[in-house]
Amino acid sequence: MHCFESADGLALAASIGGNPAHPPVVLLHGGGQTRHSWNNVFDALVAAGHYVISLDARGHGESDWDPRGDYSLDAMVADLRAVLHHIPSAPILVGASMGGMTALAAAGEASTSIARALVLVDVTPRINAEGARQISAFMRGNAQGFDSLDAAAEAVAHYLPHRPRQADSSGLARNLRKRGDRWFWHWDPLLVSGNNHAQALTQARLEAATRALTIPMLLIRGDKSNIVTEEEAKHFIALAPTAEYLNVQGAGHMVVGDRNDAFNSGILDFIKRVQRR
């Protein structure tokens, strides 16, 4: 594990792979996830010859929790910019959900180009309100933790009924912390209360960021997503007519976990074409 330091002194955990002289890719996970949600993508990108940085956002995984509870879009963007200072050339930014919002704002509002290309994973400036409420409800639930990894797996299976439940729940240990005899999700509860990321976002801000971008962009959507409907995807393409669009069949909002094979194929093909340009 590697640690970067944010502008306000928080430690930001990251996994880093590949040769720093190779084209860089930065992976930004969604709210309530950790950098490990990208593990298969991370390995595929390194194998394809990229320098890859997969970051735990503040308040997630092994990164510090903000003592002030600041998980605003501005804070997330500032963290990303602090990390980019340590990367030798402009990377391709890949962001899922919350991470996509962070990448979009950072790239679209920068005075000089900070990214070579942008991949948004099931997120656009306009998201489905009901889907967002469902995510918030899941993150607010089980505040008292779980008595076992199997109990946590049951909660995930209830939230994602379309995804086959794994026979072995041990992999969930990367997304939980054990305190005493109970397991708790690996995120700060303040993420979904007070000054949190979702409340700080504005559609107008992200739409303006989208219009400002001239770099190659790819929107990857899960066709069963309750966050980015086909209507929201069309709205994004209207804002960015040159952006590419990949609709992954059989995937929900968690596209990477639902259809990792299709996701990897799509992103590797896009990145290969970006490099040719």
PDB file of C-alpha atoms in Angstrom, residues 70-74 194-203 205:
ATOM      1  CA  ASP A  70     -15.939  17.122   4.993  1.00  0.00           C
ATOM      2  CA  TYR A  71     -16.823  14.791   2.121  1.00  0.00           C
ATOM      3  CA  SER A  72     -17.913  17.528  -0.238  1.00  0.00           C
ATOM      4  CA  LEU A  73     -17.193  17.523  -3.950  1.00  0.00           C
ATOM      5  CA  ASP A  74     -14.634  20.297  -3.414  1.00  0.00           C
ATOM      6  CA  GLY A 194     -24.385  16.466   7.237  1.00  0.00           C
ATOM      7  CA  ASN A 195     -21.939  17.937   4.724  1.00  0.00           C
ATOM      8  CA  ASN A 196     -21.689  14.885   2.516  1.00  0.00           C
ATOM      9  CA  HIS A 197     -20.721  14.370  -1.094  1.00  0.00           C
ATOM     10  CA  ALA A 198     -24.225  13.888  -2.479  1.00  0.00           C
ATOM     11  CA  GLN A 199     -25.563  17.090  -0.897  1.00  0.00           C
ATOM     12  CA  ALA A 200     -22.635  19.145  -2.201  1.00  0.00           C
ATOM     13  CA  LEU A 201     -23.159  18.153  -5.814  1.00  0.00           C
ATOM     14  CA  THR A 202     -25.030  20.375  -8.227  1.00  0.00           C
ATOM     15  CA  GLN A 203     -26.229  19.258 -11.605  1.00  0.00           C
ATOM     16  CA  ARG A 205     -21.830  22.468 -11.972  1.00  0.00           C
TER      17      ARG A 205
END
